Coordinates of C-alpha atoms in Angstrom, one line a residue:
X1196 CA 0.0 0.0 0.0
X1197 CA 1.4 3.7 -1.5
X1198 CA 1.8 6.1 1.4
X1199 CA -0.4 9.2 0.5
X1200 CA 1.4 11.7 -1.9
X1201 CA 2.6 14.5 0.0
X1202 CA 1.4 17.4 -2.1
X1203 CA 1.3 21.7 -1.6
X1204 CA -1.5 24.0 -3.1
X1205 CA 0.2 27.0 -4.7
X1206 CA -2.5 29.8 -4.8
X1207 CA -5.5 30.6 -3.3
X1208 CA -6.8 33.0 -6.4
X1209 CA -7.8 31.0 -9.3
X1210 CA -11.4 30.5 -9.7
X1211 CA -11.4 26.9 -9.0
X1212 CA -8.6 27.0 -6.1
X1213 CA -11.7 26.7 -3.5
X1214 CA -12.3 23.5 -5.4
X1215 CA -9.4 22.1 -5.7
X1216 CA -8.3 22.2 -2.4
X1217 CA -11.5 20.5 -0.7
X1218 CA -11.1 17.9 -3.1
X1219 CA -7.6 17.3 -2.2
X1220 CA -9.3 17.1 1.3
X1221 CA -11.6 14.9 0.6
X1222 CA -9.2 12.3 -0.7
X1223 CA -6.8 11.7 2.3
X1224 CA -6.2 8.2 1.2
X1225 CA -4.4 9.7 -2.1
X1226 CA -3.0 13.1 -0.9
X1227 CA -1.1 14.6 2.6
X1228 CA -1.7 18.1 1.9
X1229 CA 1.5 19.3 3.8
X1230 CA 1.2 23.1 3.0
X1231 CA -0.4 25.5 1.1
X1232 CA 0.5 29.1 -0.4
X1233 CA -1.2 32.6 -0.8
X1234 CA 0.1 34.2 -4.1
X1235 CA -1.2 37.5 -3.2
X1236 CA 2.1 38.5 -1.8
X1237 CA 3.8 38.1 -4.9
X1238 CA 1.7 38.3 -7.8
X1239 CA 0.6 41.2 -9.5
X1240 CA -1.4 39.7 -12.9
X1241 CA -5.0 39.8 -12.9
X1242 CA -7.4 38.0 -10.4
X1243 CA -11.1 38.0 -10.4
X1244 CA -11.5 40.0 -6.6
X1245 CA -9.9 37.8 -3.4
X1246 CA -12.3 35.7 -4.2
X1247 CA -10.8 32.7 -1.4
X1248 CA -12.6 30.9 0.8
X1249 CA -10.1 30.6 3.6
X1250 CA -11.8 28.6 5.9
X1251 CA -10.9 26.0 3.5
X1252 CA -7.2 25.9 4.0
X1253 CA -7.7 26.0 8.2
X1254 CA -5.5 23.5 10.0
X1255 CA -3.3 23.4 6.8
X1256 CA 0.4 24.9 7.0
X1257 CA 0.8 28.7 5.6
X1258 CA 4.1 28.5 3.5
X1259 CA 5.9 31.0 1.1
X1260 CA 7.0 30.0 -2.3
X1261 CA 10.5 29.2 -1.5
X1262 CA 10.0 27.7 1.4
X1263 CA 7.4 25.2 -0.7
X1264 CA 9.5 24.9 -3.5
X1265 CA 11.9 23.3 -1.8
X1266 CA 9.6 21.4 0.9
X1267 CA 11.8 18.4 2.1
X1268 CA 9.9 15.8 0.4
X1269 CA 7.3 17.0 -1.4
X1270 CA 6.5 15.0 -4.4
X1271 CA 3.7 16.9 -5.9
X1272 CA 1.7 20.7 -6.4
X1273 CA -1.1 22.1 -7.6
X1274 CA -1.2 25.1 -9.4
X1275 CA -3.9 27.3 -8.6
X1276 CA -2.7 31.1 -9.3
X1277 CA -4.4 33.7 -11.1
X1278 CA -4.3 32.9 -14.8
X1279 CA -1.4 34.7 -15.9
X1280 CA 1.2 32.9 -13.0
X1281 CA 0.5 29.6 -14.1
X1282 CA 3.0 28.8 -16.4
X1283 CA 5.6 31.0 -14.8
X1284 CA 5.1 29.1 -11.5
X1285 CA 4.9 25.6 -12.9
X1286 CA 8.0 26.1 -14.9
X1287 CA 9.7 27.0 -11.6
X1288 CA 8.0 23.3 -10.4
X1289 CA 8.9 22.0 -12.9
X1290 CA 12.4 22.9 -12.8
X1291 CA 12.2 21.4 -9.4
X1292 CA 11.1 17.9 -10.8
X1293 CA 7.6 18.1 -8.7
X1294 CA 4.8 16.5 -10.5
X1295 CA 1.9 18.5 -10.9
X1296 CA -1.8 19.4 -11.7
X1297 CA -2.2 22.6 -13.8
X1298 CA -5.1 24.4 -14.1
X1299 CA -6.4 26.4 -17.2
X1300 CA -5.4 27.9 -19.6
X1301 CA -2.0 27.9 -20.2
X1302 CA -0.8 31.7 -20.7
X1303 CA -1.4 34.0 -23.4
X1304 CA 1.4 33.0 -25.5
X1305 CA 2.4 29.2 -26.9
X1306 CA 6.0 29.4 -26.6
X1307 CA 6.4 29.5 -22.6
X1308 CA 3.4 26.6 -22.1
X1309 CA 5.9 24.6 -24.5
X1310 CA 8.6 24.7 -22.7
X1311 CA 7.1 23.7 -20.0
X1312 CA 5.8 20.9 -21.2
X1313 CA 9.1 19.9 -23.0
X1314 CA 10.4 20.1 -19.6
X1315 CA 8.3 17.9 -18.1
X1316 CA 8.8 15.2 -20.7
X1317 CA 12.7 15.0 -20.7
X1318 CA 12.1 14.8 -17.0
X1319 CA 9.1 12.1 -17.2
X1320 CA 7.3 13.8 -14.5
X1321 CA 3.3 13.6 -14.3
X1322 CA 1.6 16.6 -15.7
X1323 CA -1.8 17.0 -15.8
X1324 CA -4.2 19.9 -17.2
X1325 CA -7.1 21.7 -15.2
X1326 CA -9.9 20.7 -17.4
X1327 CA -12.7 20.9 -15.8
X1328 CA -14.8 18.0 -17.9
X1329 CA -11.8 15.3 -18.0
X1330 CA -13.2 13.2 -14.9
X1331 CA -17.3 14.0 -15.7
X1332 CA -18.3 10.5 -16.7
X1333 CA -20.8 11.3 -19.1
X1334 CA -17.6 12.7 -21.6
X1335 CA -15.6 9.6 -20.7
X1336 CA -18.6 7.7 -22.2
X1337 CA -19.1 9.5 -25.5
X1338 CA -15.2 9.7 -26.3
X1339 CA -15.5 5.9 -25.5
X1340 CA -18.6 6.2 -27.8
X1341 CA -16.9 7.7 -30.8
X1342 CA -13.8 5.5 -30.7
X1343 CA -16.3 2.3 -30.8
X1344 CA -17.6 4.3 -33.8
X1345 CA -21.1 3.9 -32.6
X1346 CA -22.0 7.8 -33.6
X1347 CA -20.8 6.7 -37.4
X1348 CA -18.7 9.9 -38.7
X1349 CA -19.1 12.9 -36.7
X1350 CA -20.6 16.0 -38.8
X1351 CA -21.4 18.5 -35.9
X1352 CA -20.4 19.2 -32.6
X1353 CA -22.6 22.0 -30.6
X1354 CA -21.3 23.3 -27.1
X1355 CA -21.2 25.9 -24.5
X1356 CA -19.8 27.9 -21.6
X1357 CA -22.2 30.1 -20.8
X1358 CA -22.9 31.1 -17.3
X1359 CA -24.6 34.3 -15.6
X1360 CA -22.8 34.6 -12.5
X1361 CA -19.8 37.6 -11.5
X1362 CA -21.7 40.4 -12.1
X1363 CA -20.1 43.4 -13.2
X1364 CA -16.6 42.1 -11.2
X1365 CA -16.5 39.5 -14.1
X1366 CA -17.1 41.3 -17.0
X1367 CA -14.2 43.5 -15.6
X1368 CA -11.7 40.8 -15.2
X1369 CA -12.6 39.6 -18.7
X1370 CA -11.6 43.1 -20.1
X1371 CA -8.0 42.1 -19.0
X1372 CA -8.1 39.2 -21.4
X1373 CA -8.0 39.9 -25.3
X1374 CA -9.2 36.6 -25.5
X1375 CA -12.2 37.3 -23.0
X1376 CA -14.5 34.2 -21.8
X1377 CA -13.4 32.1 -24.6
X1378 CA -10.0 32.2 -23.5
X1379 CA -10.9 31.7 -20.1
X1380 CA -13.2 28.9 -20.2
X1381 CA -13.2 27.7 -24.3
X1382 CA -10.1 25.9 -23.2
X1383 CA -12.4 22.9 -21.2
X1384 CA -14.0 22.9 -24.6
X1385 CA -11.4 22.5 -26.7
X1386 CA -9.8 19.5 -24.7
X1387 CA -13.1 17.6 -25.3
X1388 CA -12.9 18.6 -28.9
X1389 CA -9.7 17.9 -29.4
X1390 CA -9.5 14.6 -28.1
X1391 CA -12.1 13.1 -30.2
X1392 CA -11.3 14.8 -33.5
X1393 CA -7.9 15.6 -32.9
X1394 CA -6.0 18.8 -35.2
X1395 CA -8.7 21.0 -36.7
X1396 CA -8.0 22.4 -40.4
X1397 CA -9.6 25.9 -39.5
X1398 CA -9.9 27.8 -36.6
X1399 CA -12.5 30.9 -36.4
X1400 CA -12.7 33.2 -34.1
X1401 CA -15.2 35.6 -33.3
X1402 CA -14.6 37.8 -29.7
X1403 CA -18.1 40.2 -28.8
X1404 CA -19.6 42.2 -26.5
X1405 CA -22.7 42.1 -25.7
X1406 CA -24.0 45.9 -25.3
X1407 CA -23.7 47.0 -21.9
X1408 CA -19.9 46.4 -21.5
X1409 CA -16.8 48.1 -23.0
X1410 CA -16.5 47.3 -26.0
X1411 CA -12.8 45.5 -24.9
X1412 CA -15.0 43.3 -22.8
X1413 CA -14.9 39.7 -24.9
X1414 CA -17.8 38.4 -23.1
X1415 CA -19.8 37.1 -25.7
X1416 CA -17.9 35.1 -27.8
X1417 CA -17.7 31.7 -30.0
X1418 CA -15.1 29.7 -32.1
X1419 CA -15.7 27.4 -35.1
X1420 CA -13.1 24.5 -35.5
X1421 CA -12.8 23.0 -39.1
X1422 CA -12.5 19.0 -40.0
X1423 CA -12.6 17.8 -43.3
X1424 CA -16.1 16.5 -42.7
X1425 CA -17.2 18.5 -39.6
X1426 CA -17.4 21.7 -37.6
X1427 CA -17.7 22.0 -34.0
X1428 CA -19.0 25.1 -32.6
X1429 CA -18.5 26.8 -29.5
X1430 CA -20.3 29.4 -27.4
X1431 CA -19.5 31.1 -24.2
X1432 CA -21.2 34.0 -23.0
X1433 CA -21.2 35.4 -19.5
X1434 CA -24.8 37.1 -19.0
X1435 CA -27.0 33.9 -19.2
X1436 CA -30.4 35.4 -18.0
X1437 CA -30.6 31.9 -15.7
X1438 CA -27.3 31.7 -14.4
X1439 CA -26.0 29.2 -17.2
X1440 CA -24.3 26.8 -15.9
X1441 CA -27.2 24.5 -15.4
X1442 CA -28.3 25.2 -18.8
X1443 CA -25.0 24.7 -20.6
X1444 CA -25.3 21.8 -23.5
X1445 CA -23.5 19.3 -25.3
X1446 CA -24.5 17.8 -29.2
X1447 CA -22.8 15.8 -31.0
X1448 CA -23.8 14.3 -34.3
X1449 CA -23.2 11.6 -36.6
X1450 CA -24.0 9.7 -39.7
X1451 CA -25.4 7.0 -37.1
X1452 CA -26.8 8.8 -34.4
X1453 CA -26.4 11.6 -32.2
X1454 CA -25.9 11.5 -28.5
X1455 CA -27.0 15.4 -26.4
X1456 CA -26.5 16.1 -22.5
X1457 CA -27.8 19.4 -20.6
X1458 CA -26.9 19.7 -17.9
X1459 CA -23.5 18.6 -18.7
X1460 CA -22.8 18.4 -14.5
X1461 CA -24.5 18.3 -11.6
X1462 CA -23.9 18.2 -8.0
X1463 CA -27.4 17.8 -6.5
X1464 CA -27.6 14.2 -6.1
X1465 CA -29.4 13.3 -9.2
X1466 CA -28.0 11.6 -12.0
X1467 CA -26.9 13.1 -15.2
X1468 CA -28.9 11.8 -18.3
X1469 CA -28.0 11.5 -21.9
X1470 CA -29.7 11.5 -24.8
X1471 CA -28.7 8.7 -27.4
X1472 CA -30.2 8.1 -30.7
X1473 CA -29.0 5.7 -33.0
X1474 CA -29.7 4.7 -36.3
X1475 CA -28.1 1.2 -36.0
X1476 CA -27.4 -1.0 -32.6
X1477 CA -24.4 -0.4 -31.5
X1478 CA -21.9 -0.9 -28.3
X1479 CA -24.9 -3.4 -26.8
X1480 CA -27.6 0.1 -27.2
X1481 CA -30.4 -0.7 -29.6
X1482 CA -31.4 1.5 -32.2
X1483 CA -34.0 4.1 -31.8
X1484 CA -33.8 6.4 -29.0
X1485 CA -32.5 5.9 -25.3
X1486 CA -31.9 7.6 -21.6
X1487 CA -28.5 6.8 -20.2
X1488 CA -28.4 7.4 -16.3
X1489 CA -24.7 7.9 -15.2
X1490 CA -24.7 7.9 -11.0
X1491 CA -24.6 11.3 -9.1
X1492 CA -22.2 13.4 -8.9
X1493 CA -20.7 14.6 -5.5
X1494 CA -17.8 16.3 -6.9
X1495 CA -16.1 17.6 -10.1
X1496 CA -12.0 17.4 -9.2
X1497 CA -12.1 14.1 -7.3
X1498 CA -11.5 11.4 -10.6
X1499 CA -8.7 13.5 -11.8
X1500 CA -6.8 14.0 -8.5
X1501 CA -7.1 10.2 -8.0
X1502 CA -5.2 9.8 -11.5
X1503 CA -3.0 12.2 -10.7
X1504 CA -2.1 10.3 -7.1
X1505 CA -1.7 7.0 -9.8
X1506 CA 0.2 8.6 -12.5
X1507 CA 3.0 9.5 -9.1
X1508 CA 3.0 5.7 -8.2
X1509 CA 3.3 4.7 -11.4
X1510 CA 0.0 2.8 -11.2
X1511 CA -1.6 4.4 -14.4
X1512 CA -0.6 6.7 -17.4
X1513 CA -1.7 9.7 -18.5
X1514 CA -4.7 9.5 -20.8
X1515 CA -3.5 12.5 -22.4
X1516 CA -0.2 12.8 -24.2
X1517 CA 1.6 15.8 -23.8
X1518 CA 1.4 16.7 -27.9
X1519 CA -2.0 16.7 -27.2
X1520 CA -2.1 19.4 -24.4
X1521 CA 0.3 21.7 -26.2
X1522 CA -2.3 21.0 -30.2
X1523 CA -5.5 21.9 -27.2
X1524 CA -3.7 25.0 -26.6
X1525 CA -2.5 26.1 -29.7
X1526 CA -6.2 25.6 -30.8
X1527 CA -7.1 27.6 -27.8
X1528 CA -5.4 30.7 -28.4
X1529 CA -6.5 30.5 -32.3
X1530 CA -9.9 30.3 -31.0
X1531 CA -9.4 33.4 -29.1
X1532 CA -7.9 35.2 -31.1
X1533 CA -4.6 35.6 -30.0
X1534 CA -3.2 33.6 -33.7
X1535 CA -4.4 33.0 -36.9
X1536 CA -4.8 28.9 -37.0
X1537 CA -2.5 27.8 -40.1

């Protein structure tokens, strides 16, 4: 039996760091959370308010960067800093062979996020990526669907980010983004996208504002990725009359069926149901239409953690290469406009 991986939470200011850390609490058999640190004193880049929940990080050790980076022992972070720190810290993790968990999105610019990956491959340490839909069953079951080929060939893929809540706070701390909302929350997206269909031919952007922002404010926004026989479409806007998030939607459809999930996660103690409809039997479903149950959820970071812990102990691999992190963000900042896709 693994002892549990002795791990430090670097940053209290990302906007799932509240998250992160009471799921790294919740899993005591995986993780000893031996320290945790409060970026505020050193970083300067943009941050949507305080917005930590320090109650969450009571009875936990307070310790500085330094004094974390080199943390006799420590054999794995997360990095949960305001956007624009992420990469800069993890390289300096990195650096210090720690395996970590990264969250989204990597940096404004390719280069840097390279690098660190690079890094992190010569060294063969366990990286993963933030994204929030990588442990939600219902996506593990249609990219399980679509490499059984039970959709047939995809044609069209239909999501969304939308969400209502932030108030004016949020559409102000999109203004520091050129890429607005779809840089800050396309990127969960993308990874889905990406890992089906892999390298898009054509990447469109389109960055808006809807009319009672600055016109800087990106917080209306969509992307269309190109395949030879497909388009997926992506939407995320940030004044969702209903909040959003309950509302946001998945479609995806193909010459044998189509499967469609809204919401795509919840944490209320019902299930989460999808839509299938296929025009052949397929992967033991019939044709015709069907309602698959998958079991509540009772959190969203829980499943990935858990890989993480096995990737340290060399009890599993990552699912995702690191080629394919680096193609999800090169498609990322294309679809935010940040490049022109080529």
């Amino acid at each position: 039996m693994f002892k549990p991986v002795k791990i430090i939470q670097i940053g209290v200011c990302h906007e799932h760091a509240n998250g992160k850390i009471q799921s790294l609490k919740l899993l005591p058999e995986y993780f000893d959370i031996v320290g945790w640190v409060d970026e505020r004193t050193f970083s300067q880049t943009p941050r949507l308010g305080n917005g930590c929940n320090m109650e969450r990080y009571e009875g936990i050790p307070q310790l500085t960067l330094d004094e974390a980076l080199n943390y006799p022992g420590l054999e794995a972070v997360a990095v949960e800093v305001p956007n624009n720190d992420l990469v800069p810290i993890a390289t300096k993790c990195m650096e210090r062979g720690l395996a970590m968990h990264m969250d989204k999105p990597a940096g404004e610019e390719l280069a840097p996020y390279k690098a660190l990956l690079d890094g992190c491959k010569a060294r063969s340490l366990p990286f993963q990526m933030g994204y929030m839909y990588r442990g939600n069953p219902v996506f593990q079951f249609i990219q399980h669907l679509v490499r059984e080929n039970a959709l047939g060939e995809i044609f069209a893929i239909d999501m969304d980010m939308n969400h209502g809540y932030g108030g004016e706070e949020y559409q102000k701390y999109l203004a520091k983004f050129k890429g607005g909302i779809m840089f800050n929350l396309g990127c969960h997206l993308i990874d889905f996208i990406v890992s089906i269909m892999g390298r898009p031919e054509r990447v469109e952007s389109f960055l808006m504002s809807t009319s009672d922002v600055a016109p800087g404010t990106k917080n209306n926004t969509a992307a269309v990725l190109g395949y030879p026989h497909a388009t997926a479409f992506i939407r995320a806007c940030s004044r969702h009359a209903s909040g959003g998030v309950n509302e946001r939607r998945l479609k995806i459809e193909g010459t044998n069926g189509w499967v469609e999930i809204s919401p795509v996660e919840r944490f209320d103690n019902k299930p989460l149901e999808l839509n299938i409809c296929l025009k052949k039997a397929c992967c033991g479903y019939p044709a015709g239409g069907n309602v698959i149950k998958f079991p509540p959820q009772f959190d969203r970071y829980t499943e990935q953690l858990i890989e993480l812990a096995k990737m340290i102990r060399g009890e599993a691999k990552s699912p995702y290469t690191f080629e394919h992190d680096c193609l999800v963000h090169e498609v990322t900042l294309a679809a935010a406009g940040y490049t022109k896709w080529s």
